[in-house]
Amino acid sequence: MITVNGTFFTVNGIVNDENRLKKEIYDRIKPYVTSNIAKRVTNLLDVMRMECCADDLLLYQDRIHVANGTYHLDGTFSAEKDYCRNRLPVYYQPDAPQPVTWLHFLSQLLEPEDILTLQEFIGYCFIPSTKGQKMLMLTGKGGEGKSRVGVVLQALLGCNLKTGSIAKVEVSPFARADLQNMLVMLDDDMKMEALTQTNNIKAIVTAELPMDLEKKGQQSYQADMRVRFLALGNGRMQALHDRSYGFFRRQILLEAKEQPPDRRDDPYLAQRLCAEKEGVFLWAFEGLQRLVTNDFHFTLSQQAKEN
């Protein structure tokens, strides 16, 4: 392992659960330590943190760290693994079957032009980049199946995705630090209340320089932020005071098709979609390549532009 800014990393990415490390230390020392064992475990973990201290990890925007190696944007693949901030829990399988269930689901959820936008945005979430300078809002009246998009994205990104509330990012002084080293923050049920301020959201969406972050009980510090926002809800994000172009230009707003009255919901749809994640990964990678070729300008339908 190595540590960067006090956080452990392995070749498989960030170590989110330090309690597992404490359990390993505890199992090794419990035959020899009989008092203050919890404090000793914590002290030894801090010693490990110092022992593993390393230089900052570079943010590579020309490759995707997958479960079985590294996949470069030029289409080349290497089975070698190196230390990285984010490794996706999906395998690169060039012969993975086409995700027919996923594609059929999208055809019922979105218009064909908007599917291209979603394809590009999901691919955009694979690399630690904010060059697109956009967040994606997927809205509908309810019952269309929007949340299944979040479930599939969770299967693709694993611990590199964090769920939460976009409104909390604005009101909580510690929320931004929780998003450090994350690729995506998913708001599965966006609040309809108007935001009293929008400066934190706007700064994160377009962040290129280190940002000031703060954890509870600790001195604030500077760190890179490359997290993207994906929000699902029944209405559009509103700002109480900010009517500037800067707030609205950062949003891509897609509207889901209305639920057909004769549609029968499949309670196992999420599992069937996630079973195709290797094929969905290749599908989203095509969108990422198209986005990079277009200099990170998203393909937007006329309806999306009007929204």
mmCIF file of C-alpha atoms in Angstrom, residues 94-290:
data_model
loop_
_atom_site.group_PDB
_atom_site.id
_atom_site.type_symbol
_atom_site.label_atom_id
_atom_site.label_comp_id
_atom_site.label_asym_id
_atom_site.label_seq_id
_atom_site.Cartn_x
_atom_site.Cartn_y
_atom_site.Cartn_z
ATOM 1 C CA PRO A 94 -13.208 -7.025 -26.122
ATOM 2 C CA ASP A 95 -15.527 -9.882 -27.123
ATOM 3 C CA ALA A 96 -18.225 -9.068 -24.538
ATOM 4 C CA PRO A 97 -21.700 -9.522 -26.042
ATOM 5 C CA GLN A 98 -23.758 -6.482 -26.925
ATOM 6 C CA PRO A 99 -25.864 -5.324 -23.935
ATOM 7 C CA VAL A 100 -29.231 -5.908 -25.591
ATOM 8 C CA THR A 101 -31.259 -5.571 -22.389
ATOM 9 C CA TRP A 102 -29.564 -2.260 -21.585
ATOM 10 C CA LEU A 103 -30.070 -0.882 -25.075
ATOM 11 C CA HIS A 104 -33.735 -1.918 -25.082
ATOM 12 C CA PHE A 105 -34.192 -0.302 -21.675
ATOM 13 C CA LEU A 106 -32.676 2.964 -22.928
ATOM 14 C CA SER A 107 -34.885 2.939 -26.035
ATOM 15 C CA GLN A 108 -37.919 2.974 -23.739
ATOM 16 C CA LEU A 109 -36.424 5.573 -21.405
ATOM 17 C CA LEU A 110 -34.959 8.251 -23.717
ATOM 18 C CA GLU A 111 -35.171 9.642 -27.213
ATOM 19 C CA PRO A 112 -32.457 8.323 -29.591
ATOM 20 C CA GLU A 113 -30.543 11.647 -29.603
ATOM 21 C CA ASP A 114 -30.534 11.760 -25.800
ATOM 22 C CA ILE A 115 -29.189 8.211 -25.600
ATOM 23 C CA LEU A 116 -26.032 9.474 -27.323
ATOM 24 C CA THR A 117 -25.682 12.154 -24.640
ATOM 25 C CA LEU A 118 -26.056 9.603 -21.845
ATOM 26 C CA GLN A 119 -23.539 7.316 -23.558
ATOM 27 C CA GLU A 120 -20.985 10.111 -23.655
ATOM 28 C CA PHE A 121 -21.601 11.186 -20.069
ATOM 29 C CA ILE A 122 -21.239 7.676 -18.621
ATOM 30 C CA GLY A 123 -17.988 7.269 -20.548
ATOM 31 C CA TYR A 124 -16.927 10.713 -19.306
ATOM 32 C CA CYS A 125 -17.294 9.406 -15.754
ATOM 33 C CA PHE A 126 -14.610 6.748 -16.344
ATOM 34 C CA ILE A 127 -11.698 9.201 -16.401
ATOM 35 C CA PRO A 128 -10.729 11.805 -13.759
ATOM 36 C CA SER A 129 -11.437 14.845 -15.918
ATOM 37 C CA THR A 130 -13.654 17.915 -15.728
ATOM 38 C CA LYS A 131 -12.972 19.079 -19.299
ATOM 39 C CA GLY A 132 -16.626 18.503 -20.201
ATOM 40 C CA GLN A 133 -17.675 21.080 -17.564
ATOM 41 C CA LYS A 134 -21.144 19.555 -17.294
ATOM 42 C CA MET A 135 -23.372 17.753 -14.820
ATOM 43 C CA LEU A 136 -26.238 15.562 -15.996
ATOM 44 C CA MET A 137 -29.837 15.856 -14.819
ATOM 45 C CA LEU A 138 -32.292 13.123 -15.800
ATOM 46 C CA THR A 139 -35.861 14.090 -14.974
ATOM 47 C CA GLY A 140 -39.308 12.574 -15.404
ATOM 48 C CA LYS A 141 -42.759 12.360 -13.857
ATOM 49 C CA GLY A 142 -41.970 9.119 -12.045
ATOM 50 C CA GLY A 143 -42.030 5.411 -12.766
ATOM 51 C CA GLU A 144 -39.977 5.607 -15.989
ATOM 52 C CA GLY A 145 -37.049 3.616 -14.550
ATOM 53 C CA LYS A 146 -34.547 6.461 -14.187
ATOM 54 C CA SER A 147 -33.027 4.983 -11.034
ATOM 55 C CA ARG A 148 -31.872 1.920 -12.999
ATOM 56 C CA VAL A 149 -29.304 4.174 -14.660
ATOM 57 C CA GLY A 150 -27.805 4.822 -11.234
ATOM 58 C CA VAL A 151 -27.779 1.107 -10.408
ATOM 59 C CA VAL A 152 -25.863 0.288 -13.586
ATOM 60 C CA LEU A 153 -23.428 3.144 -12.983
ATOM 61 C CA GLN A 154 -22.817 1.786 -9.476
ATOM 62 C CA ALA A 155 -21.999 -1.616 -10.971
ATOM 63 C CA LEU A 156 -19.528 0.018 -13.376
ATOM 64 C CA LEU A 157 -17.804 2.298 -10.850
ATOM 65 C CA GLY A 158 -18.105 0.447 -7.542
ATOM 66 C CA CYS A 159 -16.596 2.370 -4.627
ATOM 67 C CA ASN A 160 -15.629 5.202 -7.000
ATOM 68 C CA LEU A 161 -19.269 6.346 -6.924
ATOM 69 C CA LYS A 162 -20.824 7.967 -3.888
ATOM 70 C CA THR A 163 -24.527 8.607 -3.391
ATOM 71 C CA GLY A 164 -25.729 11.752 -1.699
ATOM 72 C CA SER A 165 -27.559 15.024 -2.106
ATOM 73 C CA ILE A 166 -26.366 17.826 -4.357
ATOM 74 C CA ALA A 167 -28.071 20.278 -1.984
ATOM 75 C CA LYS A 168 -25.885 18.972 0.857
ATOM 76 C CA VAL A 169 -22.753 19.842 -1.123
ATOM 77 C CA GLU A 170 -23.827 23.473 -0.879
ATOM 78 C CA VAL A 171 -24.919 23.627 2.758
ATOM 79 C CA SER A 172 -22.441 21.292 4.494
ATOM 80 C CA PRO A 173 -18.842 22.511 4.930
ATOM 81 C CA PHE A 174 -17.590 18.908 5.037
ATOM 82 C CA ALA A 175 -19.489 17.452 2.065
ATOM 83 C CA ARG A 176 -16.852 18.352 -0.510
ATOM 84 C CA ALA A 177 -14.132 16.457 1.359
ATOM 85 C CA ASP A 178 -16.319 13.336 1.209
ATOM 86 C CA LEU A 179 -16.163 13.534 -2.587
ATOM 87 C CA GLN A 180 -12.368 13.618 -2.765
ATOM 88 C CA ASN A 181 -10.972 10.782 -4.942
ATOM 89 C CA MET A 182 -14.490 9.965 -6.189
ATOM 90 C CA LEU A 183 -15.414 9.855 -9.887
ATOM 91 C CA VAL A 184 -19.180 10.423 -9.555
ATOM 92 C CA MET A 185 -21.670 11.654 -7.010
ATOM 93 C CA LEU A 186 -25.161 10.274 -7.677
ATOM 94 C CA ASP A 187 -28.222 12.075 -6.355
ATOM 95 C CA ASP A 188 -30.934 9.457 -6.778
ATOM 96 C CA ASP A 189 -33.812 11.704 -5.714
ATOM 97 C CA MET A 190 -32.979 15.346 -6.295
ATOM 98 C CA LYS A 191 -34.653 17.785 -3.910
ATOM 99 C CA MET A 192 -37.085 20.245 -5.433
ATOM 100 C CA GLU A 193 -36.225 23.106 -3.050
ATOM 101 C CA ALA A 194 -34.327 25.943 -4.697
ATOM 102 C CA LEU A 195 -30.642 26.152 -3.768
ATOM 103 C CA THR A 196 -29.741 29.206 -1.693
ATOM 104 C CA GLN A 197 -26.260 29.219 -3.233
ATOM 105 C CA THR A 198 -24.562 27.480 -6.148
ATOM 106 C CA ASN A 199 -20.882 28.428 -5.936
ATOM 107 C CA ASN A 200 -19.688 25.032 -4.609
ATOM 108 C CA ILE A 201 -21.480 23.084 -7.337
ATOM 109 C CA LYS A 202 -20.243 25.374 -10.084
ATOM 110 C CA ALA A 203 -16.672 25.191 -8.794
ATOM 111 C CA ILE A 204 -16.652 21.375 -8.619
ATOM 112 C CA VAL A 205 -18.179 20.868 -12.076
ATOM 113 C CA THR A 206 -15.423 22.933 -13.719
ATOM 114 C CA ALA A 207 -12.595 22.326 -11.209
ATOM 115 C CA GLU A 208 -9.105 22.360 -12.717
ATOM 116 C CA LEU A 209 -7.097 23.728 -9.788
ATOM 117 C CA PRO A 210 -6.866 22.252 -6.269
ATOM 118 C CA MET A 211 -9.815 23.134 -4.050
ATOM 119 C CA ASP A 212 -9.997 23.982 -0.369
ATOM 120 C CA LEU A 213 -11.470 21.016 1.530
ATOM 121 C CA GLU A 214 -12.273 20.578 5.194
ATOM 122 C CA LYS A 215 -12.886 17.523 7.359
ATOM 123 C CA LYS A 216 -14.526 17.704 10.761
ATOM 124 C CA GLY A 217 -12.000 18.501 13.463
ATOM 125 C CA GLN A 218 -9.138 18.966 10.999
ATOM 126 C CA GLN A 219 -7.404 21.902 9.407
ATOM 127 C CA SER A 220 -8.554 22.636 5.863
ATOM 128 C CA TYR A 221 -6.267 21.526 3.029
ATOM 129 C CA GLN A 222 -5.871 21.745 -0.742
ATOM 130 C CA ALA A 223 -6.683 18.775 -3.001
ATOM 131 C CA ASP A 224 -7.690 17.958 -6.565
ATOM 132 C CA MET A 225 -11.386 17.294 -7.224
ATOM 133 C CA ARG A 226 -12.515 15.466 -10.353
ATOM 134 C CA VAL A 227 -15.992 14.301 -9.336
ATOM 135 C CA ARG A 228 -18.964 14.537 -11.716
ATOM 136 C CA PHE A 229 -22.612 15.030 -10.682
ATOM 137 C CA LEU A 230 -25.475 12.854 -11.933
ATOM 138 C CA ALA A 231 -28.910 13.738 -10.554
ATOM 139 C CA LEU A 232 -32.211 11.900 -11.007
ATOM 140 C CA GLY A 233 -35.505 13.458 -10.041
ATOM 141 C CA ASN A 234 -38.994 14.618 -10.873
ATOM 142 C CA GLY A 235 -38.120 18.249 -11.470
ATOM 143 C CA ARG A 236 -35.342 20.584 -12.486
ATOM 144 C CA MET A 237 -32.640 22.032 -10.288
ATOM 145 C CA GLN A 238 -33.504 25.571 -9.268
ATOM 146 C CA ALA A 239 -31.464 28.355 -7.716
ATOM 147 C CA LEU A 240 -33.024 30.843 -5.338
ATOM 148 C CA HIS A 241 -30.792 33.762 -6.302
ATOM 149 C CA ASP A 242 -28.431 32.619 -9.058
ATOM 150 C CA ARG A 243 -29.948 33.340 -12.471
ATOM 151 C CA SER A 244 -26.584 33.551 -14.199
ATOM 152 C CA TYR A 245 -25.630 31.804 -17.394
ATOM 153 C CA GLY A 246 -22.782 30.157 -15.469
ATOM 154 C CA PHE A 247 -25.231 28.103 -13.411
ATOM 155 C CA PHE A 248 -27.386 26.867 -16.277
ATOM 156 C CA ARG A 249 -24.593 26.259 -18.797
ATOM 157 C CA ARG A 250 -23.132 23.615 -16.487
ATOM 158 C CA GLN A 251 -26.292 21.489 -16.714
ATOM 159 C CA ILE A 252 -27.331 18.890 -19.267
ATOM 160 C CA LEU A 253 -31.036 18.293 -18.772
ATOM 161 C CA LEU A 254 -32.571 15.155 -20.296
ATOM 162 C CA GLU A 255 -36.249 14.284 -19.983
ATOM 163 C CA ALA A 256 -37.388 10.664 -19.771
ATOM 164 C CA LYS A 257 -40.269 9.386 -21.866
ATOM 165 C CA GLU A 258 -43.550 8.930 -20.079
ATOM 166 C CA GLN A 259 -44.279 5.447 -18.807
ATOM 167 C CA PRO A 260 -46.550 3.536 -21.217
ATOM 168 C CA PRO A 261 -49.861 2.711 -19.511
ATOM 169 C CA ASP A 262 -49.635 -0.960 -20.510
ATOM 170 C CA ARG A 263 -46.011 -1.490 -19.415
ATOM 171 C CA ARG A 264 -45.393 -4.242 -16.897
ATOM 172 C CA ASP A 265 -42.506 -3.512 -14.514
ATOM 173 C CA ASP A 266 -39.769 -6.133 -14.172
ATOM 174 C CA PRO A 267 -38.568 -6.390 -10.538
ATOM 175 C CA TYR A 268 -35.388 -8.160 -11.723
ATOM 176 C CA LEU A 269 -34.478 -5.608 -14.384
ATOM 177 C CA ALA A 270 -31.623 -4.105 -12.353
ATOM 178 C CA GLN A 271 -29.935 -7.490 -11.935
ATOM 179 C CA ARG A 272 -30.258 -8.269 -15.634
ATOM 180 C CA LEU A 273 -28.803 -4.881 -16.560
ATOM 181 C CA CYS A 274 -25.859 -5.260 -14.196
ATOM 182 C CA ALA A 275 -25.144 -8.718 -15.613
ATOM 183 C CA GLU A 276 -24.296 -6.969 -18.891
ATOM 184 C CA LYS A 277 -21.836 -4.505 -17.344
ATOM 185 C CA GLU A 278 -18.864 -5.611 -19.465
ATOM 186 C CA GLY A 279 -20.899 -4.915 -22.604
ATOM 187 C CA VAL A 280 -22.218 -1.645 -21.147
ATOM 188 C CA PHE A 281 -18.613 -0.640 -20.426
ATOM 189 C CA LEU A 282 -17.640 -1.077 -24.086
ATOM 190 C CA TRP A 283 -20.774 0.816 -25.137
ATOM 191 C CA ALA A 284 -19.926 3.734 -22.815
ATOM 192 C CA PHE A 285 -16.284 3.666 -23.933
ATOM 193 C CA GLU A 286 -17.467 4.375 -27.474
ATOM 194 C CA GLY A 287 -19.233 7.440 -26.111
ATOM 195 C CA LEU A 288 -16.059 8.562 -24.327
ATOM 196 C CA GLN A 289 -14.014 8.233 -27.519
ATOM 197 C CA ARG A 290 -16.621 10.282 -29.398
#
